[in-house]
Coordinates of C-alpha atoms and ligand atoms in Angstrom, one line a residue:
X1 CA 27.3 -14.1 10.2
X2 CA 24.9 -16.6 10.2
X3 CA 21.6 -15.7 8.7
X4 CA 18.5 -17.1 9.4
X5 CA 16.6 -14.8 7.0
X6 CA 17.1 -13.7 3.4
X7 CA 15.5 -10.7 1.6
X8 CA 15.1 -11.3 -1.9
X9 CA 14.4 -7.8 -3.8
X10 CA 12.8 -8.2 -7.2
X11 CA 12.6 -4.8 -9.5
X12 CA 11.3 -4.9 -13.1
X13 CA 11.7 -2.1 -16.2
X14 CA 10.4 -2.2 -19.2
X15 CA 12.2 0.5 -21.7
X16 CA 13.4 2.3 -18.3
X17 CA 9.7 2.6 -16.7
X18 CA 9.5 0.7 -13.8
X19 CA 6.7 -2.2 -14.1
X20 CA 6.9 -4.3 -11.2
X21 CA 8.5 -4.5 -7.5
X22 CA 8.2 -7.1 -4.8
X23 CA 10.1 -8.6 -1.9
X24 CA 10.3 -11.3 0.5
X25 CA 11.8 -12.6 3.5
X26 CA 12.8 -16.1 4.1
X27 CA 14.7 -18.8 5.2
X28 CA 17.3 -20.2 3.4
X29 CA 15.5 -23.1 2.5
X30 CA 13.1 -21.1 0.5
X31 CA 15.3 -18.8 -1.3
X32 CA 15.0 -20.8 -4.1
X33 CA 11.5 -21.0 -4.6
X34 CA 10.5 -17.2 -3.8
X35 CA 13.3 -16.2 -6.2
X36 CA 11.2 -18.4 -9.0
X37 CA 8.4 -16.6 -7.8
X38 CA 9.8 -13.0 -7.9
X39 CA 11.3 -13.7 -10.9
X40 CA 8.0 -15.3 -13.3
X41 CA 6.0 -11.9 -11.6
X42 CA 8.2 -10.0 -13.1
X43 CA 8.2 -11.6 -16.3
X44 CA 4.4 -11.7 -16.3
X45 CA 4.6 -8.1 -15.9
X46 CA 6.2 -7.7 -19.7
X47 CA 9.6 -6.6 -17.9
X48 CA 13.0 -6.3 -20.7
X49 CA 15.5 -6.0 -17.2
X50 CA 15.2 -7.7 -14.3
X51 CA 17.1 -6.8 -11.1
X52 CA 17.1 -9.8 -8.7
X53 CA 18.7 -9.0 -5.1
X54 CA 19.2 -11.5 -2.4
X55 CA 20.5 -10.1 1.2
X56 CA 21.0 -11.8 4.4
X57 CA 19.2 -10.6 7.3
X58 CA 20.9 -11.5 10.8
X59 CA 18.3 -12.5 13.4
X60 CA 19.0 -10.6 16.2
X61 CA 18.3 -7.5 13.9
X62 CA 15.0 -8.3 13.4
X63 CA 12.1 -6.2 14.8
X64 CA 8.8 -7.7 14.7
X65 CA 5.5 -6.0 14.2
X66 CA 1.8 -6.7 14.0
X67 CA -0.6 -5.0 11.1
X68 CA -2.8 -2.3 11.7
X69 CA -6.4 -2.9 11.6
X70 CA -7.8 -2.5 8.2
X71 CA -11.3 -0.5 7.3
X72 CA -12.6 -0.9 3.7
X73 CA -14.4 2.0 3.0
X74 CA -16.3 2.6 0.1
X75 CA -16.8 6.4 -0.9
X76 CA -19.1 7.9 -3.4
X77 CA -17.0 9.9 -5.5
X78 CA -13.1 10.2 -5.8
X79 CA -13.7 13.6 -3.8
X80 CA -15.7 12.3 -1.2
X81 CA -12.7 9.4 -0.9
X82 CA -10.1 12.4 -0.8
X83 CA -11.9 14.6 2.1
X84 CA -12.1 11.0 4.1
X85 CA -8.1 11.1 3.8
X86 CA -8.1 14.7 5.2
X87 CA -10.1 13.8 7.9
X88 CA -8.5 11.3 8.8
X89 CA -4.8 12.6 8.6
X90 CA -6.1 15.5 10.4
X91 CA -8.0 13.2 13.2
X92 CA -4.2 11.5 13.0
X93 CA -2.2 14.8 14.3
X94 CA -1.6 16.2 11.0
X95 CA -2.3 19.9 10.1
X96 CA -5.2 20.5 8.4
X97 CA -3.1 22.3 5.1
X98 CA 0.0 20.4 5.5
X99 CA -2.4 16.9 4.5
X100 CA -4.2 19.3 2.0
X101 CA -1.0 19.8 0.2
X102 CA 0.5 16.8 0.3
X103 CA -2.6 15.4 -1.3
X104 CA -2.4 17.8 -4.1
X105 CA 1.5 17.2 -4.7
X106 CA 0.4 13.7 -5.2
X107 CA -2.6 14.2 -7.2
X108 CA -0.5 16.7 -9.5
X109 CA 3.0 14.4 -10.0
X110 CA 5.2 14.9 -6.5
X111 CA 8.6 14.4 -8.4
X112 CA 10.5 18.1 -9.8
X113 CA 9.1 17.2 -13.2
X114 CA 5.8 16.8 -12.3
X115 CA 5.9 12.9 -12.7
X116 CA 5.3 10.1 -10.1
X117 CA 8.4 9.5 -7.6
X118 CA 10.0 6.5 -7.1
X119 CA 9.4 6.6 -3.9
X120 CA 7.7 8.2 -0.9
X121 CA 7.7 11.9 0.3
X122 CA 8.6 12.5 3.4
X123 CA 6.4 15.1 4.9
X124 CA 6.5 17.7 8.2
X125 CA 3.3 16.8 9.9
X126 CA 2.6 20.4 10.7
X127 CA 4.3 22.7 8.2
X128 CA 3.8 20.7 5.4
X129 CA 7.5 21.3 4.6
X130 CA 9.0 18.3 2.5
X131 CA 11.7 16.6 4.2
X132 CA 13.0 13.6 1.8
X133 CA 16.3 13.6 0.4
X134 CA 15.6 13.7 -3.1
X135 CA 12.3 14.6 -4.3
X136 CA 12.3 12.7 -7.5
X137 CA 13.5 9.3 -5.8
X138 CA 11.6 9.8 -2.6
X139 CA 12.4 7.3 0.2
X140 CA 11.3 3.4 0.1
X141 CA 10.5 1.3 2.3
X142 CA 12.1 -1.8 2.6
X143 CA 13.6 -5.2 3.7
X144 CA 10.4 -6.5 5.4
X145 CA 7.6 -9.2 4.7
X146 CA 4.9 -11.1 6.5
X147 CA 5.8 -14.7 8.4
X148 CA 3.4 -17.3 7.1
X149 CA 1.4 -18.1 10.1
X150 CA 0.2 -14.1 10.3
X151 CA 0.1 -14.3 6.1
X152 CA -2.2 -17.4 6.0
X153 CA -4.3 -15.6 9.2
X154 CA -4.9 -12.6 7.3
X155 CA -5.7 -13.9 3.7
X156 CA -8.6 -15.6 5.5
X157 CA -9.8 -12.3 7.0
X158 CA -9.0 -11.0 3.2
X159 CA -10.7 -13.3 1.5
X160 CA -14.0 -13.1 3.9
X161 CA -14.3 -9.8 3.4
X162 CA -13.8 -10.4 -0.7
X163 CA -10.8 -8.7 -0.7
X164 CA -8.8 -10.3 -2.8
X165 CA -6.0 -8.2 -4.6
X166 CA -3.0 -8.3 -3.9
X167 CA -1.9 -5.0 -3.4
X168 CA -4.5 -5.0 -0.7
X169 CA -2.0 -7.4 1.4
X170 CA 1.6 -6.3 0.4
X171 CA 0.4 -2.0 1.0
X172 CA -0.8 -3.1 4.3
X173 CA 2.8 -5.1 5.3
X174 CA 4.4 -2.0 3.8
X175 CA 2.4 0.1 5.9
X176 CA 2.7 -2.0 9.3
X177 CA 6.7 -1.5 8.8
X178 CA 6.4 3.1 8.2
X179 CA 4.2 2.6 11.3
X180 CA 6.7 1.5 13.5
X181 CA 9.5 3.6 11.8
X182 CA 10.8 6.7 14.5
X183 CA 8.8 10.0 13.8
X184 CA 6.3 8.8 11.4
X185 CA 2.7 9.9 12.4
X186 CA 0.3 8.9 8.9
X187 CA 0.9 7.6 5.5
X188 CA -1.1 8.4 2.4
X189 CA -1.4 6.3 -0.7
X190 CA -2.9 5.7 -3.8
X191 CA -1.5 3.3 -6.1
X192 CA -0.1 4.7 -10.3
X193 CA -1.7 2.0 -11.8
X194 CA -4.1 4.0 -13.9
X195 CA -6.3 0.4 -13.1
X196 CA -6.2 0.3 -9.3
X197 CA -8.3 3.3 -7.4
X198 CA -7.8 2.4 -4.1
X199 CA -5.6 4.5 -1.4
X200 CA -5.5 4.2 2.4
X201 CA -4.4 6.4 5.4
X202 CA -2.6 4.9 7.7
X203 CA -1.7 5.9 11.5
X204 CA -1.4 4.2 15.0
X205 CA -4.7 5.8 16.0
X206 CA -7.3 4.6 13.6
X207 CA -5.1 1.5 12.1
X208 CA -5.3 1.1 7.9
X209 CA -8.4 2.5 6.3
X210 CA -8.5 1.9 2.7
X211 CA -10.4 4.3 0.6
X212 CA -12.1 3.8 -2.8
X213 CA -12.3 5.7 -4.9
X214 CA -8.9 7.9 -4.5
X215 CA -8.9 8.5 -8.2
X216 CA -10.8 8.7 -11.8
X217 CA -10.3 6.1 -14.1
X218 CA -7.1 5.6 -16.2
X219 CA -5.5 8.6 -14.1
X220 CA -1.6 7.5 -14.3
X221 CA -0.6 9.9 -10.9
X222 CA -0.3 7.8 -7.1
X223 CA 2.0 8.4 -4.9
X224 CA 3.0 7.8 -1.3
X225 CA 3.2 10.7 1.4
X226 CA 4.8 9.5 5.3
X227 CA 4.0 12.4 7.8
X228 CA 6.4 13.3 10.4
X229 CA 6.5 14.2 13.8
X230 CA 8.1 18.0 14.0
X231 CA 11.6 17.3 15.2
X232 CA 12.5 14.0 13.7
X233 CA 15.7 12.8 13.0
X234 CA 15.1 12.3 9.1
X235 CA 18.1 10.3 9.1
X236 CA 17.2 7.8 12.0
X237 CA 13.8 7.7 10.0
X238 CA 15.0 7.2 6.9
X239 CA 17.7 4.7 7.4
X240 CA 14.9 2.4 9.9
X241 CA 12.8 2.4 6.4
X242 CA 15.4 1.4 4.1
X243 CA 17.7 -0.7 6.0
X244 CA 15.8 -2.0 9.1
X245 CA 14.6 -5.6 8.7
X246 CA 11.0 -5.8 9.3
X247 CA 8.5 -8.8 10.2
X248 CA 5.0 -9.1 10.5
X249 CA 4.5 -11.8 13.1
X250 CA 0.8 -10.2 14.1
X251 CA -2.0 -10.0 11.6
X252 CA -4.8 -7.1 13.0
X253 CA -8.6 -7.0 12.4
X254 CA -10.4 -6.5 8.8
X255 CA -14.3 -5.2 8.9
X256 CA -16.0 -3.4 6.1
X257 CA -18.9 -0.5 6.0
Ligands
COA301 N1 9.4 2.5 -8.2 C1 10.1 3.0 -9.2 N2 11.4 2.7 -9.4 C2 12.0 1.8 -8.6 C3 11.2 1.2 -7.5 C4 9.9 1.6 -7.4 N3 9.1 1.1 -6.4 N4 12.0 0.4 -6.8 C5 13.2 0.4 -7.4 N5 13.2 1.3 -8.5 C6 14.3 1.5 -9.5 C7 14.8 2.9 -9.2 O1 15.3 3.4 -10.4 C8 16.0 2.5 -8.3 O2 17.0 3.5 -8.3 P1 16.9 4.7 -7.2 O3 17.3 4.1 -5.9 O4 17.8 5.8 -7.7 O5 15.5 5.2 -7.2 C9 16.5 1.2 -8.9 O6 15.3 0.6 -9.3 C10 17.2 0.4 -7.8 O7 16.4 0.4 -6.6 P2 16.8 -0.4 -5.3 O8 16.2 0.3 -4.2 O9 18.3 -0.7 -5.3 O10 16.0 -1.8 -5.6 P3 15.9 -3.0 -4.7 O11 16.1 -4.2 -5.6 O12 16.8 -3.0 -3.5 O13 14.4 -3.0 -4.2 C11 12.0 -3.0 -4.5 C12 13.4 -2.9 -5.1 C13 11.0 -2.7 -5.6 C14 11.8 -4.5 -4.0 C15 11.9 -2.1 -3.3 O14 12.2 -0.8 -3.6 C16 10.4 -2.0 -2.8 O15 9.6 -1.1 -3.2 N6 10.0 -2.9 -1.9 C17 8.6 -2.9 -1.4 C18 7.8 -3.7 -2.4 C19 6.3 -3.8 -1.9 O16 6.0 -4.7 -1.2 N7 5.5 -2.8 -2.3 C20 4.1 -2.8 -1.9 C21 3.4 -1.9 -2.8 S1 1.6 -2.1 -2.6
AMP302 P1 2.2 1.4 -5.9 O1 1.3 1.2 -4.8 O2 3.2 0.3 -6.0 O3 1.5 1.8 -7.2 O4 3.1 2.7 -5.5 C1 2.5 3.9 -5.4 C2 3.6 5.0 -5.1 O5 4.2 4.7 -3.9 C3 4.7 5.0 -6.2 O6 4.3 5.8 -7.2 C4 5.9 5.5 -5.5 O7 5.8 6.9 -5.5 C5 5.6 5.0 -4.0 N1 6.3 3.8 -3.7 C6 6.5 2.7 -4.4 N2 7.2 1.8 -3.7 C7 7.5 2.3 -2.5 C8 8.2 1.9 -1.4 N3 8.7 0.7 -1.3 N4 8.3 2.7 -0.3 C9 7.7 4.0 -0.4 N5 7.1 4.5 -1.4 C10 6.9 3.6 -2.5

């Protein structure tokens, strides 16, 4: 095969809690240097193990994508920001209880024990029912990135609106690539940082619109919820957001208010 993309995988633990995760996607020629990257990120994040991954990526398997439009809204109170989310799941096609309960699965620990997944839940857009695998790994989405022309197009329209995290970027490529994934309708998130308060919905219809506050304060619960279309093939889905080699070419709109 000859690759014209690599995806270097970077996951960090400390004492078997996971501290940090990132990815890219690049050409050869910068394997090197995004590997560095990865690798001082994770060792800036206090990590005692380090799992570095580098995968070719065949070009003809590549599906491109553009971002969805991001809203920053600010909300009064985390309950205020959670009833946006319902609204807005609902106004997405999903039923009214099954975004209610997904919300609460989050806000309680979504995994058997009551902790944070790994990964995302995989949810039936109109029972509610849970769909994923393994409800304490979840499903992750993976092998994508952002080309740099769209990267260096939307940090401008970042930066002008003074959003400048980073999570702000990465959750939005992240979401682009469950957008275009078979079945998927919404995604819900809010970060288990106990530091970072912001969430977003996501769906084709009203684009990325990031919600603060989705939690209190020092709150160590987050999680990630992708609603399905009744009928799905869970399989399809899930091996498109595991597998499937993902690139932002198209950066979308950012307003605020
Ligand atoms: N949270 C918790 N544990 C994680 C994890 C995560 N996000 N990612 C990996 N792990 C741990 C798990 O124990 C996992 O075992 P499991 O599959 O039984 O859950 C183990 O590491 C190996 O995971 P694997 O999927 O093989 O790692 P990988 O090196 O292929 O990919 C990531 C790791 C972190 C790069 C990838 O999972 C990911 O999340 N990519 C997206 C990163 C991103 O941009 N996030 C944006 C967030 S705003
Ligand atoms: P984070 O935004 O990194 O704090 O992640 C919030 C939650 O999303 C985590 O608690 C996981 O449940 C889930 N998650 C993390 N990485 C992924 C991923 N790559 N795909 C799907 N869900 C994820």
């Amino acid at each position: 095969m000859c690759a014209e993309l690599y995806n270097v995988r970077m996951h960090a633990e400390s004492g078997g809690d996971h501290v940090s995760g990132a990815e890219r996607m690049v050409p050869a020629g910068r394997v090197e240097a995004v590997t560095f990257e990865l690798l001082q990120r994770a060792i800036d994040a206090g990590s005692s193990a380090i799992s570095l991954k580098v995968e070719a990526v065949s070009g003809p398997d590549l599906v491109r994508g553009a971002l969805p439009d991001l809203h920053d809204v600010q909300c009064g109170s985390v309950a205020e920001a959670r009833e946006q989310a319902v609204q807005l799941l609902v106004a997405s096609g999903v039923a009214p209880d099954a975004a209610e309960k997904a919300l609460q699965t989050i806000a309680s620990g979504a995994s058997s024990s009551g902790q944070v997944m790994r990964g995302a839940m995989l949810v039936d857009a109109a029972t509610g029912e849970r769909l994923e695998p393994d409800s304490d790994r979840g499903v992750r989405a993976t092998c994508f990135d952002i080309d740099d022309a769209a990267a260096a197009r939307l940090e401008a329209l970042l930066s002008a609106a003074g959003l400048h995290h980073r999570r702000t970027r990465e959750a939005l490529v992240l979401a682009s690539k469950v957008l275009a994934a078979p079945g998927v309708v919404a995604e819900l998130c809010w970060s288990d940082d106990p530091g970072y308060r912001s969430g977003y919905v996501s769906s084709a219809g009203h684009g990325y619109v990031r919600l603060t506050p989705m939690k209190e304060a020092g709150d160590p619960m987050g999680g990630r919820a992708f609603f399905v279309r009744p009928g799905a093939d869970v399989e399809q889905l899930v091996n498109f957001l595991e597998k499937q080699p993902y690139l932002v070419t198209e950066p979308g709109r950012v307003r605020q208010g």
